[in-house]
Tab-separated table of C-alpha atoms and ligand atoms in Angstrom:
chain	number	residue	atom	x	y	z
A	1	MET	CA	155.713	29.525	5.635
A	2	GLN	CA	156.262	33.175	6.512
A	3	THR	CA	153.469	35.276	7.974
A	4	ALA	CA	152.461	38.876	7.286
A	5	LEU	CA	149.999	41.074	9.144
A	6	VAL	CA	148.517	43.768	6.878
A	7	THR	CA	146.264	46.415	8.426
A	8	GLY	CA	143.479	48.087	6.460
A	9	ALA	CA	143.416	45.030	4.194
A	10	GLY	CA	139.668	45.092	3.566
A	11	ARG	CA	140.120	47.156	0.402
A	12	GLY	CA	142.445	49.495	-1.510
A	13	ILE	CA	146.222	49.392	-1.086
A	14	GLY	CA	145.956	47.060	1.922
A	15	LEU	CA	143.948	44.462	0.006
A	16	ALA	CA	146.362	44.625	-2.953
A	17	THR	CA	149.263	44.193	-0.510
A	18	ALA	CA	147.657	41.232	1.259
A	19	ARG	CA	147.039	39.596	-2.116
A	20	ALA	CA	150.647	40.236	-3.195
A	21	PHE	CA	152.041	38.547	-0.070
A	22	ALA	CA	149.606	35.635	-0.463
A	23	ALA	CA	150.609	35.228	-4.120
A	24	ALA	CA	154.240	35.095	-2.983
A	25	GLY	CA	153.373	32.125	-0.761
A	26	TRP	CA	152.915	33.885	2.577
A	27	LYS	CA	150.249	33.315	5.183
A	28	VAL	CA	148.460	36.662	5.532
A	29	HIS	CA	146.446	38.080	8.421
A	30	ALA	CA	144.217	40.686	6.782
A	31	LEU	CA	143.142	43.127	9.493
A	32	ASP	CA	140.278	45.577	9.077
A	33	LYS	CA	137.231	46.888	10.873
A	34	ASN	CA	135.119	46.586	7.746
A	35	PHE	CA	135.013	43.553	5.454
A	36	SER	CA	131.980	44.479	3.344
A	37	GLY	CA	132.384	43.026	-0.150
A	38	PHE	CA	135.491	41.105	0.946
A	39	ASP	CA	135.664	37.600	-0.528
A	40	GLU	CA	139.257	36.450	-0.230
A	41	LYS	CA	139.690	32.772	0.561
A	42	SER	CA	143.501	32.949	0.687
A	43	LEU	CA	143.575	35.593	3.444
A	44	SER	CA	142.788	35.077	7.112
A	45	ARG	CA	140.460	37.794	8.400
A	46	VAL	CA	141.188	39.702	11.574
A	47	ASN	CA	138.223	41.845	12.555
A	48	PHE	CA	139.682	44.641	14.660
A	49	ASP	CA	139.163	48.373	15.081
A	50	LEU	CA	142.580	50.002	15.437
A	51	ARG	CA	141.131	52.765	17.602
A	52	ASN	CA	141.135	50.169	20.388
A	53	LEU	CA	144.758	50.931	21.147
A	54	ALA	CA	144.753	49.241	24.548
A	55	ASP	CA	143.839	45.878	22.969
A	56	ILE	CA	146.758	45.840	20.511
A	57	PRO	CA	149.274	43.929	22.694
A	58	GLN	CA	146.678	41.165	23.240
A	59	LEU	CA	145.868	41.111	19.504
A	60	ILE	CA	149.522	40.561	18.583
A	61	GLU	CA	149.861	37.895	21.265
A	62	SER	CA	146.876	36.035	19.776
A	63	LEU	CA	148.264	36.028	16.214
A	64	GLY	CA	151.524	34.243	17.039
A	65	GLU	CA	154.619	34.658	14.887
A	66	ILE	CA	154.610	37.629	12.508
A	67	ASP	CA	157.529	37.991	10.107
A	68	THR	CA	156.319	41.193	8.453
A	69	LEU	CA	153.975	43.882	9.742
A	70	VAL	CA	152.470	46.306	7.217
A	71	ASN	CA	150.976	49.395	8.864
A	72	ASN	CA	148.667	50.428	6.043
A	73	ALA	CA	145.272	51.345	7.565
A	74	GLY	CA	144.551	55.053	7.338
A	75	VAL	CA	141.766	57.619	7.413
A	76	LEU	CA	141.444	61.041	5.825
A	77	TYR	CA	138.744	63.704	6.205
A	78	CYS	CA	138.520	66.773	4.022
A	79	ASP	CA	137.913	69.350	6.792
A	80	ALA	CA	138.844	73.022	6.597
A	81	TYR	CA	141.473	74.086	9.153
A	82	ASP	CA	138.943	76.165	11.107
A	83	SER	CA	136.276	73.464	11.372
A	84	ILE	CA	137.951	70.176	12.225
A	85	PRO	CA	135.693	68.023	14.414
A	86	GLU	CA	137.549	66.772	17.484
A	87	GLU	CA	136.509	63.176	16.693
A	88	HIS	CA	138.083	63.380	13.211
A	89	LYS	CA	141.363	64.607	14.654
A	90	ARG	CA	141.291	61.856	17.315
A	91	GLU	CA	140.509	59.151	14.742
A	92	ILE	CA	143.240	60.287	12.335
A	93	LEU	CA	145.876	60.378	15.046
A	94	ALA	CA	144.744	57.029	16.501
A	95	VAL	CA	144.512	55.068	13.236
A	96	ASN	CA	147.320	56.705	11.218
A	97	LEU	CA	149.891	57.173	13.971
A	98	GLU	CA	149.149	55.745	17.423
A	99	ALA	CA	147.957	52.310	16.249
A	100	PRO	CA	151.033	51.780	14.015
A	101	ALA	CA	153.218	52.837	16.969
A	102	ALA	CA	151.435	50.382	19.281
A	103	LEU	CA	151.625	47.580	16.699
A	104	ILE	CA	155.349	48.138	16.200
A	105	GLU	CA	155.942	48.184	19.939
A	106	ALA	CA	154.009	44.926	20.391
A	107	VAL	CA	155.488	43.041	17.438
A	108	SER	CA	159.039	44.236	18.077
A	109	VAL	CA	159.247	42.035	21.186
A	110	GLN	CA	158.989	38.783	19.209
A	111	MET	CA	161.043	40.124	16.271
A	112	LYS	CA	163.892	41.103	18.599
A	113	LYS	CA	163.824	37.637	20.170
A	114	ARG	CA	164.119	36.003	16.740
A	115	GLY	CA	166.669	38.544	15.509
A	116	ALA	CA	164.600	39.004	12.341
A	117	GLY	CA	161.519	40.751	11.035
A	118	ARG	CA	160.358	43.522	8.778
A	119	ILE	CA	157.991	46.418	9.276
A	120	VAL	CA	156.631	48.584	6.470
A	121	ASN	CA	154.749	51.769	7.341
A	122	ILE	CA	152.562	53.554	4.808
A	123	GLY	CA	153.214	57.277	4.761
A	124	SER	CA	152.159	59.595	1.978
A	125	VAL	CA	153.389	62.346	-0.280
A	126	ALA	CA	151.251	64.414	2.141
A	127	ALA	CA	154.081	64.154	4.681
A	128	PHE	CA	156.280	66.512	2.680
A	129	THR	CA	154.095	69.604	2.562
A	130	GLY	CA	151.742	71.807	4.555
A	131	HIS	CA	148.754	69.613	3.763
A	132	PRO	CA	145.139	70.759	3.224
A	133	ASP	CA	144.039	68.047	5.676
A	134	LEU	CA	145.943	69.280	8.717
A	135	TRP	CA	146.050	66.208	10.973
A	136	TYR	CA	146.359	63.811	8.044
A	137	GLY	CA	149.556	65.577	6.948
A	138	VAL	CA	150.818	65.649	10.532
A	139	SER	CA	150.086	61.941	10.997
A	140	LYS	CA	151.908	61.045	7.784
A	141	ALA	CA	154.965	63.150	8.661
A	142	GLY	CA	154.844	61.482	12.082
A	143	ILE	CA	154.854	57.954	10.718
A	144	LEU	CA	157.949	58.672	8.636
A	145	ASN	CA	159.755	59.854	11.768
A	146	LEU	CA	158.453	56.805	13.636
A	147	THR	CA	160.000	54.706	10.861
A	148	LYS	CA	163.440	56.220	11.390
A	149	ALA	CA	163.164	55.994	15.171
A	150	TRP	CA	162.244	52.297	15.220
A	151	ALA	CA	164.802	51.482	12.516
A	152	LYS	CA	167.449	52.886	14.821
A	153	GLU	CA	166.110	50.901	17.774
A	154	LEU	CA	165.554	47.581	15.969
A	155	GLY	CA	168.335	47.636	13.360
A	156	PRO	CA	170.903	46.206	15.792
A	157	HIS	CA	168.494	43.276	16.331
A	158	GLY	CA	168.255	42.408	12.630
A	159	VAL	CA	164.815	43.987	12.160
A	160	LEU	CA	164.162	46.356	9.225
A	161	VAL	CA	161.705	49.254	9.508
A	162	ASN	CA	160.970	51.120	6.274
A	163	ALA	CA	158.162	53.168	4.761
A	164	VAL	CA	156.395	53.663	1.453
A	165	ALA	CA	155.038	57.118	0.612
A	166	PRO	CA	152.446	56.796	-2.159
A	167	GLY	CA	151.217	59.594	-4.380
A	168	PRO	CA	147.634	59.629	-5.723
A	169	THR	CA	146.393	56.043	-5.865
A	170	ALA	CA	143.087	54.741	-7.204
A	171	THR	CA	141.225	53.821	-4.009
A	172	ALA	CA	138.153	54.971	-2.075
A	173	MET	CA	140.357	57.355	-0.081
A	174	TYR	CA	141.463	59.187	-3.221
A	175	ASP	CA	137.960	59.081	-4.727
A	176	GLN	CA	136.570	61.138	-1.822
A	177	LEU	CA	138.752	64.177	-2.641
A	178	PRO	CA	137.051	67.165	-4.278
A	179	GLN	CA	137.753	67.390	-8.023
A	180	SER	CA	139.719	70.648	-7.555
A	181	ARG	CA	142.158	68.815	-5.249
A	182	LYS	CA	142.510	65.929	-7.706
A	183	ASP	CA	143.195	68.373	-10.554
A	184	GLY	CA	145.970	70.025	-8.510
A	185	VAL	CA	147.582	66.688	-7.691
A	186	MET	CA	147.384	65.447	-11.262
A	187	ARG	CA	149.193	68.520	-12.572
A	188	SER	CA	152.331	67.338	-10.753
A	189	VAL	CA	152.168	63.687	-11.831
A	190	HIS	CA	154.483	63.100	-14.790
A	191	SER	CA	152.494	60.245	-16.385
A	192	GLY	CA	149.139	62.028	-16.011
A	193	ARG	CA	147.527	59.011	-14.327
A	194	VAL	CA	146.880	57.813	-10.792
A	195	CYS	CA	148.880	54.934	-9.359
A	196	THR	CA	147.278	51.514	-9.028
A	197	PRO	CA	147.050	49.854	-5.582
A	198	GLU	CA	149.039	46.962	-7.078
A	199	GLU	CA	151.989	49.263	-7.904
A	200	VAL	CA	152.134	50.467	-4.308
A	201	ALA	CA	151.739	46.870	-3.095
A	202	ALA	CA	154.756	45.786	-5.169
A	203	ALA	CA	156.930	48.346	-3.341
A	204	ILE	CA	155.537	47.248	0.042
A	205	LEU	CA	156.141	43.578	-0.772
A	206	TRP	CA	159.751	44.329	-1.746
A	207	LEU	CA	160.503	46.221	1.459
A	208	GLY	CA	158.605	43.633	3.489
A	209	SER	CA	160.320	40.570	2.058
A	210	ALA	CA	163.124	40.876	-0.458
A	211	CYS	CA	164.940	44.191	-0.131
A	212	PRO	CA	168.584	43.979	0.966
A	213	GLN	CA	169.222	43.927	4.723
A	214	TYR	CA	171.123	47.203	4.294
A	215	VAL	CA	167.898	49.077	3.411
A	216	ASN	CA	166.676	50.330	6.783
A	217	GLY	CA	164.918	53.467	8.016
A	218	THR	CA	164.193	54.661	4.501
A	219	THR	CA	161.081	55.920	2.737
A	220	LEU	CA	160.392	54.697	-0.771
A	221	ASP	CA	158.359	57.306	-2.676
A	222	VAL	CA	155.893	55.779	-5.139
A	223	ASN	CA	154.582	59.032	-6.577
A	224	ASP	CA	155.737	59.441	-10.192
A	225	GLY	CA	157.624	62.578	-9.213
A	226	SER	CA	154.551	64.330	-7.791
A	227	TYR	CA	156.333	66.096	-4.919
A	228	PRO	CA	154.189	68.939	-3.594
A	229	ARG	CA	155.494	72.417	-4.225
B	301	NAD	N1	144.927	56.425	-1.997
B	301	NAD	C1	145.847	57.384	-1.989
B	301	NAD	O1	145.887	58.272	-2.874
B	301	NAD	C2	146.902	57.384	-0.909
B	301	NAD	C3	148.010	58.249	-1.083
B	301	NAD	C4	148.988	58.269	-0.121
B	301	NAD	C5	148.889	57.446	0.995
B	301	NAD	N2	147.813	56.638	1.156
B	301	NAD	C6	147.772	55.790	2.354
B	301	NAD	O2	147.651	54.431	1.988
B	301	NAD	C7	146.992	53.708	3.018
B	301	NAD	C8	145.843	52.907	2.431
B	301	NAD	O3	144.909	53.846	1.904
B	301	NAD	P1	143.826	53.481	0.785
B	301	NAD	O4	143.937	54.531	-0.245
B	301	NAD	O5	143.902	52.057	0.401
B	301	NAD	O6	142.506	53.808	1.632
B	301	NAD	P2	141.102	53.079	1.769
B	301	NAD	O7	140.235	54.053	2.449
B	301	NAD	O8	140.681	52.505	0.461
B	301	NAD	O9	141.437	51.839	2.736
B	301	NAD	C9	141.778	52.047	4.084
B	301	NAD	C10	141.387	50.812	4.872
B	301	NAD	O10	141.710	51.064	6.256
B	301	NAD	C11	140.649	50.571	7.039
B	301	NAD	N3	140.549	51.256	8.331
B	301	NAD	C12	140.252	52.556	8.555
B	301	NAD	N4	140.126	52.787	9.870
B	301	NAD	C13	140.351	51.615	10.497
B	301	NAD	C14	140.328	51.217	11.856
B	301	NAD	N5	139.998	52.068	12.831
B	301	NAD	N6	140.614	49.913	12.140
B	301	NAD	C15	140.898	49.031	11.157
B	301	NAD	N7	140.916	49.352	9.853
B	301	NAD	C16	140.628	50.630	9.523
B	301	NAD	C17	139.391	50.861	6.212
B	301	NAD	O11	138.281	50.089	6.650
B	301	NAD	C18	139.876	50.520	4.810
B	301	NAD	O12	139.640	49.168	4.480
B	301	NAD	C19	146.558	54.757	4.049
B	301	NAD	O13	147.480	54.787	5.112
B	301	NAD	C20	146.598	56.046	3.268
B	301	NAD	O14	146.785	57.156	4.102
B	301	NAD	C21	146.818	56.572	0.216
């Protein structure tokens, strides 16, 4: 049985992704710092706060073999550029960028040894524009570059590193946006609806399990054409 580690799997896109891997017959480590309302018998819980960057190598060691890592956990705060609390900036950079980097570094050791493995990073349409949430946009642009960098490093060892960049998706993260922001986003979505977490999960599952070996270092946009202007 193959094993996936999905971060931020307590709810939203991460939970849908963990369920999709489990439905495909995988063992799934569902990592989160918050499992309130979580009642998933088919997923193995990993209670971990990704801000604890120094503990990530030990975490990966304790989980054993991981065939696919999904770096999904993320945080967003709607702060104006001139009043961004230092702790928000630190948390965004730690959870959205530094933790995925540390997880890739840790898991790449065993994947290189086996000559196989897949990593899927969750970016965002936010990566492609000057974003209203400054550090969120920066972190998402960063993770797409991280994807290309590690694909270059691990490709020769048979390991694929790709990304998914979702557009507006019906989760708690999207719900927190002010209505004016949602209206702006929806004007650029061709279908006039938000994406479901399951649609994003289907793209993650494909990159994390079934996509051809020749797909490496790429970003799959799941945004219904809603590229920011
Ligand atoms: N929802 C959208 O519209 C949208 C659009 C583009 C990209 N994304 C990205 O998709 C990913 C999933 O987002 P979502 O919409 O499901 O958000 P969400 O807020 O519903 O879920 C995020 C999960 O990450 C977990 N998490 C946050 N900080 C953590 C930490 N320090 N340690 C461990 N877990 C932590 C949360 O507890 C939560 O369960 C994120 O990377 C987000 O940036 C979302």
